[in-house]
mmCIF file of C-alpha atoms in Angstrom:
data_model
loop_
_atom_site.group_PDB
_atom_site.id
_atom_site.type_symbol
_atom_site.label_atom_id
_atom_site.label_comp_id
_atom_site.label_asym_id
_atom_site.label_seq_id
_atom_site.Cartn_x
_atom_site.Cartn_y
_atom_site.Cartn_z
ATOM 1 C CA MET A 25 43.927 42.895 65.715
ATOM 2 C CA GLY A 26 43.796 45.647 68.328
ATOM 3 C CA SER A 27 46.430 47.649 66.511
ATOM 4 C CA LYS A 28 44.462 47.386 63.229
ATOM 5 C CA GLU A 29 41.295 48.633 64.920
ATOM 6 C CA SER A 30 43.257 51.430 66.523
ATOM 7 C CA GLY A 31 44.790 52.309 63.179
ATOM 8 C CA ALA A 32 41.376 52.318 61.548
ATOM 9 C CA ARG A 33 39.976 54.605 64.212
ATOM 10 C CA SER A 34 42.969 56.941 63.834
ATOM 11 C CA SER A 35 42.503 56.961 60.066
ATOM 12 C CA ALA A 36 38.809 57.739 60.450
ATOM 13 C CA PHE A 37 39.578 60.545 62.881
ATOM 14 C CA TYR A 38 42.131 61.968 60.445
ATOM 15 C CA ARG A 39 39.530 61.928 57.663
ATOM 16 C CA TRP A 40 37.035 63.754 59.913
ATOM 17 C CA ASN A 41 39.658 66.358 60.731
ATOM 18 C CA ARG A 42 40.394 66.847 57.059
ATOM 19 C CA ARG A 43 36.711 67.291 56.332
ATOM 20 C CA VAL A 44 36.333 69.824 59.105
ATOM 21 C CA SER A 45 39.409 71.720 57.933
ATOM 22 C CA LYS A 46 38.170 71.681 54.353
ATOM 23 C CA ALA A 47 34.790 73.024 55.444
ATOM 24 C CA ASP A 48 36.543 75.986 57.055
ATOM 25 C CA ASN A 49 38.813 76.535 54.060
ATOM 26 C CA ARG A 50 37.091 79.697 52.831
ATOM 27 C CA PHE A 51 37.949 83.365 52.593
ATOM 28 C CA VAL A 52 35.902 86.555 52.499
ATOM 29 C CA LEU A 53 36.645 90.273 52.319
ATOM 30 C CA VAL A 54 34.093 92.961 53.174
ATOM 31 C CA ILE A 55 34.800 96.706 52.962
ATOM 32 C CA HIS A 56 33.149 100.060 53.599
ATOM 33 C CA GLY A 57 33.844 103.587 52.447
ATOM 34 C CA GLY A 58 31.739 105.332 55.055
ATOM 35 C CA ALA A 59 28.163 106.379 55.705
ATOM 36 C CA ASN A 60 26.652 109.273 53.768
ATOM 37 C CA ARG A 61 23.557 111.449 53.623
ATOM 38 C CA GLN A 62 23.334 111.763 49.857
ATOM 39 C CA THR A 63 20.068 110.785 48.234
ATOM 40 C CA ARG A 64 19.602 109.180 44.857
ATOM 41 C CA GLU A 65 18.302 112.517 43.588
ATOM 42 C CA SER A 66 21.392 114.429 44.700
ATOM 43 C CA MET A 67 24.001 111.931 43.477
ATOM 44 C CA THR A 68 24.874 111.904 39.794
ATOM 45 C CA LEU A 69 25.268 108.637 37.925
ATOM 46 C CA GLU A 70 28.916 109.524 37.299
ATOM 47 C CA ARG A 71 29.661 110.018 40.998
ATOM 48 C CA HIS A 72 27.786 106.837 41.897
ATOM 49 C CA ALA A 73 29.895 104.944 39.366
ATOM 50 C CA SER A 74 33.095 106.542 40.685
ATOM 51 C CA PHE A 75 32.454 105.275 44.200
ATOM 52 C CA ARG A 76 31.659 101.767 42.988
ATOM 53 C CA THR A 77 34.716 101.663 40.735
ATOM 54 C CA VAL A 78 37.099 102.396 43.614
ATOM 55 C CA LEU A 79 35.297 99.931 45.902
ATOM 56 C CA ASP A 80 35.673 97.342 43.137
ATOM 57 C CA GLN A 81 39.404 98.057 42.899
ATOM 58 C CA ALA A 82 39.817 97.741 46.666
ATOM 59 C CA LEU A 83 38.032 94.388 46.741
ATOM 60 C CA LYS A 84 40.169 93.064 43.906
ATOM 61 C CA ALA A 85 43.363 94.202 45.649
ATOM 62 C CA GLY A 86 42.416 92.242 48.760
ATOM 63 C CA TYR A 87 41.260 89.259 46.727
ATOM 64 C CA GLU A 88 44.646 88.973 45.025
ATOM 65 C CA VAL A 89 46.147 88.356 48.465
ATOM 66 C CA LEU A 90 43.514 85.932 49.737
ATOM 67 C CA LYS A 91 43.208 83.779 46.604
ATOM 68 C CA ASP A 92 46.824 82.667 46.912
ATOM 69 C CA GLY A 93 46.417 81.726 50.564
ATOM 70 C CA GLY A 94 47.629 85.087 51.852
ATOM 71 C CA GLU A 95 47.020 86.565 55.273
ATOM 72 C CA ALA A 96 43.797 88.372 56.164
ATOM 73 C CA MET A 97 45.988 91.141 57.595
ATOM 74 C CA ASP A 98 47.664 91.798 54.247
ATOM 75 C CA ALA A 99 44.401 91.588 52.299
ATOM 76 C CA ALA A 100 42.627 94.084 54.548
ATOM 77 C CA VAL A 101 45.515 96.560 54.394
ATOM 78 C CA ALA A 102 45.730 96.200 50.601
ATOM 79 C CA ALA A 103 42.025 97.017 50.284
ATOM 80 C CA VAL A 104 42.133 99.967 52.683
ATOM 81 C CA SER A 105 45.251 101.388 51.005
ATOM 82 C CA VAL A 106 43.301 101.714 47.736
ATOM 83 C CA LEU A 107 40.595 103.681 49.535
ATOM 84 C CA GLU A 108 43.158 105.840 51.364
ATOM 85 C CA ASP A 109 44.663 106.855 48.015
ATOM 86 C CA CYS A 110 41.294 108.042 46.677
ATOM 87 C CA PRO A 111 40.150 111.596 47.544
ATOM 88 C CA LEU A 112 36.487 110.519 47.440
ATOM 89 C CA PHE A 113 36.760 109.060 50.936
ATOM 90 C CA ASN A 114 37.600 110.558 54.324
ATOM 91 C CA ALA A 115 40.906 108.777 54.829
ATOM 92 C CA GLY A 116 44.457 109.309 53.604
ATOM 93 C CA LYS A 117 44.384 111.597 50.574
ATOM 94 C CA GLY A 118 40.768 112.646 51.181
ATOM 95 C CA ALA A 119 41.009 113.270 54.924
ATOM 96 C CA VAL A 120 38.951 116.144 56.328
ATOM 97 C CA PHE A 121 40.347 119.172 58.159
ATOM 98 C CA ASN A 122 40.134 119.936 61.845
ATOM 99 C CA ALA A 123 38.968 123.301 63.199
ATOM 100 C CA ARG A 124 42.381 124.834 62.568
ATOM 101 C CA GLY A 125 42.590 123.681 58.981
ATOM 102 C CA LYS A 126 44.941 120.766 59.515
ATOM 103 C CA ASN A 127 44.662 117.017 58.944
ATOM 104 C CA GLU A 128 44.929 114.577 61.847
ATOM 105 C CA LEU A 129 44.542 111.002 60.667
ATOM 106 C CA GLU A 130 43.726 107.784 62.517
ATOM 107 C CA ALA A 131 44.086 104.099 61.691
ATOM 108 C CA SER A 132 43.829 100.749 63.414
ATOM 109 C CA ILE A 133 44.316 97.032 62.942
ATOM 110 C CA MET A 134 43.147 94.096 65.053
ATOM 111 C CA LEU A 135 43.506 90.332 64.564
ATOM 112 C CA SER A 136 41.527 87.429 65.956
ATOM 113 C CA LYS A 137 44.838 85.559 66.256
ATOM 114 C CA PRO A 138 48.446 86.244 65.224
ATOM 115 C CA PRO A 139 49.270 85.832 61.521
ATOM 116 C CA SER A 140 50.916 82.581 60.482
ATOM 117 C CA THR A 141 53.700 84.579 58.798
ATOM 118 C CA HIS A 142 54.733 86.068 62.164
ATOM 119 C CA PRO A 143 54.336 83.273 64.740
ATOM 120 C CA THR A 144 56.375 85.117 67.374
ATOM 121 C CA ILE A 145 53.780 87.873 67.759
ATOM 122 C CA PRO A 146 52.104 87.308 71.156
ATOM 123 C CA ALA A 147 48.427 86.378 70.965
ATOM 124 C CA THR A 148 47.828 88.955 73.696
ATOM 125 C CA ARG A 149 49.032 91.802 71.457
ATOM 126 C CA ARG A 150 45.668 91.824 69.656
ATOM 127 C CA GLY A 151 46.139 94.996 67.590
ATOM 128 C CA THR A 152 47.426 98.550 67.220
ATOM 129 C CA SER A 153 45.796 101.940 66.794
ATOM 130 C CA LEU A 154 47.246 105.280 65.726
ATOM 131 C CA ALA A 155 46.002 108.863 65.992
ATOM 132 C CA LEU A 156 47.038 112.463 65.276
ATOM 133 C CA LEU A 157 49.065 111.484 62.213
ATOM 134 C CA THR A 158 49.971 114.372 59.906
ATOM 135 C CA SER A 159 52.412 113.029 57.324
ATOM 136 C CA THR A 160 51.845 109.277 56.800
ATOM 137 C CA ARG A 161 50.484 108.655 53.323
ATOM 138 C CA ASN A 162 48.833 105.323 54.195
ATOM 139 C CA PRO A 163 48.049 105.132 57.899
ATOM 140 C CA SER A 164 46.764 101.562 57.553
ATOM 141 C CA GLN A 165 50.201 100.434 56.427
ATOM 142 C CA LEU A 166 51.789 102.108 59.424
ATOM 143 C CA ALA A 167 49.299 100.394 61.758
ATOM 144 C CA ARG A 168 50.241 97.008 60.268
ATOM 145 C CA ALA A 169 53.987 97.702 60.520
ATOM 146 C CA ILE A 170 53.775 98.813 64.146
ATOM 147 C CA TYR A 171 51.607 95.828 65.091
ATOM 148 C CA LEU A 172 54.370 93.588 63.738
ATOM 149 C CA ALA A 173 57.029 95.436 65.766
ATOM 150 C CA PRO A 174 56.196 94.801 69.442
ATOM 151 C CA ASP A 175 59.791 95.447 70.494
ATOM 152 C CA LEU A 176 59.618 98.976 69.076
ATOM 153 C CA VAL A 177 56.091 99.789 70.222
ATOM 154 C CA PRO A 178 54.772 97.555 73.009
ATOM 155 C CA HIS A 179 51.668 99.730 73.486
ATOM 156 C CA PRO A 180 48.222 99.165 71.885
ATOM 157 C CA LYS A 181 47.934 102.856 70.925
ATOM 158 C CA ILE A 182 50.460 105.502 69.932
ATOM 159 C CA THR A 183 50.020 108.956 68.445
ATOM 160 C CA GLY A 184 51.533 111.774 66.475
ATOM 161 C CA ALA A 185 55.183 112.473 65.824
ATOM 162 C CA THR A 186 56.455 109.464 67.774
ATOM 163 C CA ALA A 187 54.416 107.022 65.716
ATOM 164 C CA GLU A 188 55.443 108.645 62.442
ATOM 165 C CA ALA A 189 59.123 108.850 63.366
ATOM 166 C CA ILE A 190 59.197 105.137 64.210
ATOM 167 C CA GLY A 191 57.333 104.371 61.004
ATOM 168 C CA SER A 192 59.587 106.334 58.692
ATOM 169 C CA GLU A 193 62.949 105.813 60.383
ATOM 170 C CA ALA A 194 62.695 102.224 61.624
ATOM 171 C CA LEU A 195 59.965 100.611 59.527
ATOM 172 C CA GLY A 196 60.316 102.293 56.146
ATOM 173 C CA ILE A 197 56.760 103.612 55.929
ATOM 174 C CA PRO A 198 56.535 106.471 53.395
ATOM 175 C CA THR A 199 55.697 109.973 54.606
ATOM 176 C CA VAL A 200 54.515 112.995 52.630
ATOM 177 C CA ASP A 201 54.316 116.738 53.071
ATOM 178 C CA PRO A 202 51.041 117.578 54.868
ATOM 179 C CA SER A 203 49.922 119.480 51.753
ATOM 180 C CA TYR A 204 49.444 116.071 50.090
ATOM 181 C CA PHE A 205 46.182 115.650 52.007
ATOM 182 C CA TRP A 206 44.647 118.896 50.764
ATOM 183 C CA THR A 207 41.632 118.485 48.487
ATOM 184 C CA GLU A 208 39.294 121.196 47.297
ATOM 185 C CA ALA A 209 36.106 119.394 48.323
ATOM 186 C CA LYS A 210 37.210 118.804 51.900
ATOM 187 C CA TRP A 211 38.613 122.338 52.182
ATOM 188 C CA LYS A 212 35.255 123.779 51.099
ATOM 189 C CA SER A 213 33.541 121.704 53.778
ATOM 190 C CA HIS A 214 36.020 123.064 56.306
ATOM 191 C CA LEU A 215 35.313 126.678 55.324
ATOM 192 C CA LYS A 216 31.561 126.103 55.290
ATOM 193 C CA GLY A 217 31.725 124.627 58.757
ATOM 194 C CA LEU A 218 33.565 127.715 60.010
ATOM 195 C CA GLY A 219 30.922 129.943 58.443
ATOM 196 C CA LEU A 220 33.466 131.420 56.037
ATOM 197 C CA PRO A 221 33.152 132.017 52.290
ATOM 198 C CA GLU A 222 34.388 129.124 50.164
ATOM 199 C CA GLU A 223 36.878 131.425 48.429
ATOM 200 C CA PRO A 224 39.768 131.652 48.074
ATOM 201 C CA ILE A 225 40.406 128.027 47.179
ATOM 202 C CA GLY A 226 43.980 126.972 47.657
ATOM 203 C CA ILE A 227 46.379 125.518 50.159
ATOM 204 C CA PRO A 228 46.612 128.136 52.925
ATOM 205 C CA SER A 229 50.011 129.234 54.166
ATOM 206 C CA GLU A 230 48.549 130.113 57.562
ATOM 207 C CA PRO A 231 45.446 127.998 58.267
ATOM 208 C CA ASP A 232 45.293 129.288 61.855
ATOM 209 C CA ALA A 233 44.456 132.720 60.459
ATOM 210 C CA LEU A 234 41.151 131.336 59.207
ATOM 211 C CA TRP A 235 40.337 130.124 62.708
ATOM 212 C CA ASP A 236 41.067 133.581 64.088
ATOM 213 C CA ARG A 237 38.839 135.085 61.413
ATOM 214 C CA ARG A 238 36.091 132.633 62.343
ATOM 215 C CA LYS A 239 36.263 133.683 66.009
ATOM 216 C CA SER A 240 35.915 137.341 65.029
ATOM 217 C CA LEU A 241 32.521 136.541 63.505
ATOM 218 C CA ASP A 242 31.027 135.374 66.800
ATOM 219 C CA SER A 243 29.999 138.933 67.651
ATOM 220 C CA ASP A 244 28.201 139.372 64.315
ATOM 221 C CA PRO A 245 24.424 138.831 64.780
ATOM 222 C CA GLY A 246 24.015 138.009 61.096
ATOM 223 C CA TYR A 247 26.602 135.265 61.290
ATOM 224 C CA LYS A 248 25.008 133.762 64.398
ATOM 225 C CA GLU A 249 21.640 133.667 62.654
ATOM 226 C CA GLU A 250 23.084 131.805 59.686
ATOM 227 C CA ALA A 251 25.083 129.433 61.897
ATOM 228 C CA GLU A 252 21.961 128.401 63.766
ATOM 229 C CA LYS A 253 20.395 127.283 60.479
ATOM 230 C CA MET A 254 23.303 124.963 59.713
ATOM 231 C CA ASP A 255 22.646 121.254 60.150
ATOM 232 C CA PRO A 256 25.460 119.973 62.427
ATOM 233 C CA LEU A 257 25.360 116.670 60.560
ATOM 234 C CA ASP A 258 26.645 118.489 57.483
ATOM 235 C CA LEU A 259 29.912 118.991 59.352
ATOM 236 C CA MET A 260 30.536 115.263 59.650
ATOM 237 C CA SER A 261 32.264 113.823 56.620
ATOM 238 C CA LEU A 262 31.645 110.179 57.298
ATOM 239 C CA GLY A 263 33.754 108.640 54.578
ATOM 240 C CA THR A 264 35.814 106.596 57.044
ATOM 241 C CA VAL A 265 37.085 103.456 55.303
ATOM 242 C CA GLY A 266 37.484 99.949 56.627
ATOM 243 C CA ALA A 267 37.949 96.304 55.725
ATOM 244 C CA VAL A 268 37.364 93.017 57.494
ATOM 245 C CA ALA A 269 38.970 89.910 56.018
ATOM 246 C CA LEU A 270 38.795 86.180 56.768
ATOM 247 C CA ASP A 271 41.602 84.008 55.410
ATOM 248 C CA ILE A 272 41.773 80.246 54.845
ATOM 249 C CA ARG A 273 43.366 79.695 58.259
ATOM 250 C CA GLY A 274 40.354 81.221 59.988
ATOM 251 C CA CYS A 275 42.105 84.440 60.990
ATOM 252 C CA ILE A 276 39.863 87.521 60.947
ATOM 253 C CA VAL A 277 41.374 90.991 60.668
ATOM 254 C CA SER A 278 39.779 94.421 60.943
ATOM 255 C CA VAL A 279 41.521 97.489 59.467
ATOM 256 C CA THR A 280 40.038 100.997 59.659
ATOM 257 C CA SER A 281 41.306 104.420 58.560
ATOM 258 C CA THR A 282 39.862 107.942 58.792
ATOM 259 C CA GLY A 283 40.421 111.667 58.855
ATOM 260 C CA GLY A 284 37.833 112.024 61.610
ATOM 261 C CA ARG A 285 35.089 114.653 61.765
ATOM 262 C CA THR A 286 35.160 117.877 59.797
ATOM 263 C CA ASN A 287 36.274 120.736 62.068
ATOM 264 C CA LYS A 288 36.886 118.494 65.045
ATOM 265 C CA LEU A 289 38.866 120.069 67.853
ATOM 266 C CA PRO A 290 42.621 119.644 67.390
ATOM 267 C CA GLY A 291 43.759 116.605 69.322
ATOM 268 C CA ARG A 292 40.382 114.845 69.203
ATOM 269 C CA ILE A 293 40.731 111.053 68.941
ATOM 270 C CA GLY A 294 37.801 109.117 67.548
ATOM 271 C CA ASP A 295 36.535 105.549 67.513
ATOM 272 C CA THR A 296 38.828 104.467 64.668
ATOM 273 C CA ALA A 297 41.738 104.669 67.099
ATOM 274 C CA THR A 298 39.759 103.342 70.084
ATOM 275 C CA MET A 299 39.922 99.570 70.445
ATOM 276 C CA GLY A 300 36.507 98.059 71.153
ATOM 277 C CA SER A 301 34.606 101.077 69.844
ATOM 278 C CA GLY A 302 35.344 101.512 66.146
ATOM 279 C CA PHE A 303 37.112 98.215 65.523
ATOM 280 C CA TRP A 304 37.418 94.737 66.961
ATOM 281 C CA ALA A 305 38.521 91.195 66.051
ATOM 282 C CA GLU A 306 38.321 88.174 68.310
ATOM 283 C CA GLU A 307 37.980 84.403 68.332
ATOM 284 C CA TRP A 308 36.782 82.064 71.067
ATOM 285 C CA LYS A 309 36.020 78.418 71.637
ATOM 286 C CA GLN A 310 32.313 77.795 71.932
ATOM 287 C CA LYS A 311 31.564 75.597 74.931
ATOM 288 C CA ARG A 312 29.580 72.512 73.938
ATOM 289 C CA GLY A 313 28.325 69.436 75.728
ATOM 290 C CA LEU A 314 29.068 65.906 74.557
ATOM 291 C CA PHE A 315 26.086 65.740 72.203
ATOM 292 C CA GLY A 316 26.903 69.185 70.883
ATOM 293 C CA LYS A 317 30.455 68.121 70.134
ATOM 294 C CA ILE A 318 29.221 65.002 68.330
ATOM 295 C CA TRP A 319 26.752 67.089 66.333
ATOM 296 C CA ASP A 320 29.476 69.543 65.340
ATOM 297 C CA LEU A 321 31.655 66.650 64.242
ATOM 298 C CA LEU A 322 28.881 65.157 62.111
ATOM 299 C CA LYS A 323 28.109 68.532 60.567
ATOM 300 C CA ASN A 324 31.753 69.453 60.029
ATOM 301 C CA LYS A 325 31.385 72.449 62.341
ATOM 302 C CA SER A 326 34.316 73.985 64.167
ATOM 303 C CA SER A 327 34.032 74.849 67.861
ATOM 304 C CA ILE A 328 36.131 77.950 67.204
ATOM 305 C CA GLN A 329 34.038 81.045 66.568
ATOM 306 C CA GLY A 330 35.214 84.524 65.648
ATOM 307 C CA VAL A 331 34.199 87.943 64.380
ATOM 308 C CA GLY A 332 35.692 91.157 63.016
ATOM 309 C CA ILE A 333 34.038 94.594 63.019
ATOM 310 C CA SER A 334 34.748 98.016 61.499
ATOM 311 C CA THR A 335 32.486 101.044 62.042
ATOM 312 C CA THR A 336 31.782 104.358 60.365
ATOM 313 C CA GLY A 337 29.786 107.334 61.570
ATOM 314 C CA ASP A 338 29.679 109.560 64.627
ATOM 315 C CA GLY A 339 32.571 107.968 66.466
ATOM 316 C CA ASP A 340 31.852 109.772 69.712
ATOM 317 C CA PHE A 341 28.716 107.652 70.114
ATOM 318 C CA PHE A 342 30.517 104.452 69.156
ATOM 319 C CA ILE A 343 33.038 105.205 71.892
ATOM 320 C CA ARG A 344 30.341 105.817 74.481
ATOM 321 C CA GLN A 345 28.534 102.605 73.500
ATOM 322 C CA ASN A 346 31.719 100.541 72.988
ATOM 323 C CA THR A 347 30.015 99.321 69.846
ATOM 324 C CA ALA A 348 32.487 96.930 68.233
ATOM 325 C CA SER A 349 33.327 94.775 71.247
ATOM 326 C CA THR A 350 29.667 94.769 72.305
ATOM 327 C CA ILE A 351 28.814 93.044 69.030
ATOM 328 C CA ALA A 352 31.481 90.392 69.628
ATOM 329 C CA HIS A 353 30.497 89.765 73.232
ATOM 330 C CA ARG A 354 26.786 89.457 72.494
ATOM 331 C CA MET A 355 27.712 86.799 69.952
ATOM 332 C CA GLN A 356 30.039 85.046 72.370
ATOM 333 C CA PHE A 357 28.014 85.095 75.579
ATOM 334 C CA LEU A 358 24.419 85.361 74.332
ATOM 335 C CA ARG A 359 25.096 83.282 71.206
ATOM 336 C CA GLU A 360 23.159 85.687 69.031
ATOM 337 C CA PRO A 361 23.685 85.510 65.248
ATOM 338 C CA LEU A 362 25.858 88.164 63.643
ATOM 339 C CA ASP A 363 23.330 90.194 61.672
ATOM 340 C CA LYS A 364 20.809 90.209 64.526
ATOM 341 C CA VAL A 365 23.433 91.567 66.918
ATOM 342 C CA VAL A 366 24.543 94.301 64.518
ATOM 343 C CA GLN A 367 20.941 95.375 64.044
ATOM 344 C CA LYS A 368 20.368 95.571 67.816
ATOM 345 C CA VAL A 369 23.548 97.491 68.549
ATOM 346 C CA LEU A 370 22.887 100.049 65.817
ATOM 347 C CA ALA A 371 19.353 100.504 67.132
ATOM 348 C CA ASP A 372 20.915 101.426 70.483
ATOM 349 C CA ILE A 373 23.164 103.946 68.703
ATOM 350 C CA ALA A 374 20.093 105.513 67.092
ATOM 351 C CA LYS A 375 18.247 105.687 70.429
ATOM 352 C CA ALA A 376 21.183 107.644 71.833
ATOM 353 C CA ALA A 377 20.887 110.082 68.875
ATOM 354 C CA GLY A 378 24.028 108.672 67.247
ATOM 355 C CA CYS A 379 24.391 107.686 63.631
ATOM 356 C CA GLY A 380 26.574 105.552 61.407
ATOM 357 C CA GLY A 381 27.087 102.015 60.203
ATOM 358 C CA VAL A 382 28.898 98.734 60.733
ATOM 359 C CA ILE A 383 30.460 96.031 58.609
ATOM 360 C CA ALA A 384 31.087 92.713 60.321
ATOM 361 C CA LEU A 385 32.257 89.251 59.336
ATOM 362 C CA ASP A 386 32.222 86.037 61.340
ATOM 363 C CA ARG A 387 34.382 82.937 61.069
ATOM 364 C CA LYS A 388 31.688 81.091 59.107
ATOM 365 C CA GLY A 389 31.829 83.720 56.388
ATOM 366 C CA ASN A 390 28.561 85.421 57.336
ATOM 367 C CA VAL A 391 28.546 89.151 56.568
ATOM 368 C CA SER A 392 26.528 92.020 58.010
ATOM 369 C CA MET A 393 26.505 95.556 56.555
ATOM 370 C CA ARG A 394 23.998 97.858 58.245
ATOM 371 C CA LEU A 395 23.252 101.492 59.065
ATOM 372 C CA ALA A 396 21.659 102.866 62.219
ATOM 373 C CA PRO A 397 17.982 103.513 61.408
ATOM 374 C CA ASN A 398 18.233 107.302 61.213
ATOM 375 C CA TYR A 399 19.860 110.166 59.318
ATOM 376 C CA TYR A 400 21.713 108.296 56.601
ATOM 377 C CA SER A 401 20.600 106.714 53.353
ATOM 378 C CA GLY A 402 23.863 105.279 52.153
ATOM 379 C CA MET A 403 26.993 103.369 53.055
ATOM 380 C CA HIS A 404 29.623 102.679 50.418
ATOM 381 C CA ARG A 405 30.340 98.970 50.791
ATOM 382 C CA GLY A 406 31.284 95.760 49.052
ATOM 383 C CA VAL A 407 32.124 92.096 49.487
ATOM 384 C CA ILE A 408 34.156 89.500 47.600
ATOM 385 C CA ARG A 409 34.364 85.765 48.245
ATOM 386 C CA ASP A 410 36.395 82.903 46.840
ATOM 387 C CA ASP A 411 34.464 83.072 43.542
ATOM 388 C CA GLY A 412 36.340 86.319 42.841
ATOM 389 C CA VAL A 413 33.202 88.338 42.027
ATOM 390 C CA PRO A 414 33.274 91.833 43.604
ATOM 391 C CA LEU A 415 29.824 93.056 44.668
ATOM 392 C CA THR A 416 29.382 96.729 45.572
ATOM 393 C CA GLY A 417 26.697 99.269 46.421
ATOM 394 C CA VAL A 418 26.271 102.837 47.635
ATOM 395 C CA PHE A 419 22.749 103.239 49.032
ATOM 396 C CA ILE A 420 21.641 101.068 51.915
ATOM 397 C CA ASP A 421 18.554 99.858 50.026
ATOM 398 C CA GLU A 422 20.657 99.109 46.961
ATOM 399 C CA GLU A 423 21.290 95.430 46.328
ATOM 400 C CA LEU A 424 24.986 94.678 45.967
ATOM 401 C CA SER A 425 25.947 93.874 42.395
ATOM 402 C CA ARG A 426 28.972 93.648 40.152
ATOM 403 C CA LEU A 427 30.001 96.487 37.874
#
């Protein structure tokens, strides 16, 4: 009799576990293509549609991975790769130029727990960030490959030629000639920022010569007068791209990629390559008392919580505020809901005269996509869930919708 009762209790417990697991069996992908200052009046319908079309394609690329039970890591990289290949955004092909007319790209990846496809990856590895890349076509793919190769790169951050040599020679990540990243729009922004005429348009053979020419203008009173009129925010191309994905196993992954700030100093490293500032992913077990545990069981709630964050904007402020990990830790230790935390943290960014936006996703599938309450009117963004319907928008007051 005792064994039957024990068997019944075990069977009941198994059914509860199945119900809990089924309740968590969801997936979500949220993406951003950067903050922007464009108004509805200044953006044509064609350009608005172009942004939404690429966002739609990125969401669908990630969805194809998640719908078949794929890893959040692979879905996020698939989505970001689409955005990196599009010159509309400040990442990959559309990366901006530094003060010397060269491209220095950044990318990062972070996981709330190791992927099921690579169980030997230590849970303490957390993620990888890259900076000062000059020839990697898809930096997000290199970040993923290096994360999965702890024996080759045991460090959480690596830069420049070393990262790219390991990627191309040991990991098979494609490289391109640096001229691949040249686009007319970003080159014009570079010249404008230097106070130089926007002609001639073309790939320069000696970009440093433009910097020397720019320095020669410093003694020109007319140039100084015009430079003082220039809005410094116009020099920040904030088309950084990012994705946060939740897979059916409850793993959350953040992937971010950028060209940085227009005319940044050579060697500058921004928040996209700074763990805890421009990106974060983490999970934790919420401490509960006996009644709380019973309540969670009755409501099919998991005690495991998690969040992933990707930012866009003035990365220097996100670094100073440690924005991404602050969001996670307010959720963990103050038990504040996701969207409320994001709103508070971005308000702090605004108070410090910073600007930008955040996308975030928690383990329950809740999504937050917000801008700091100053300067910017838009953030290219989108979300797709297990219904397979991609929802996108450009302006922050624009309701997400399908194409």
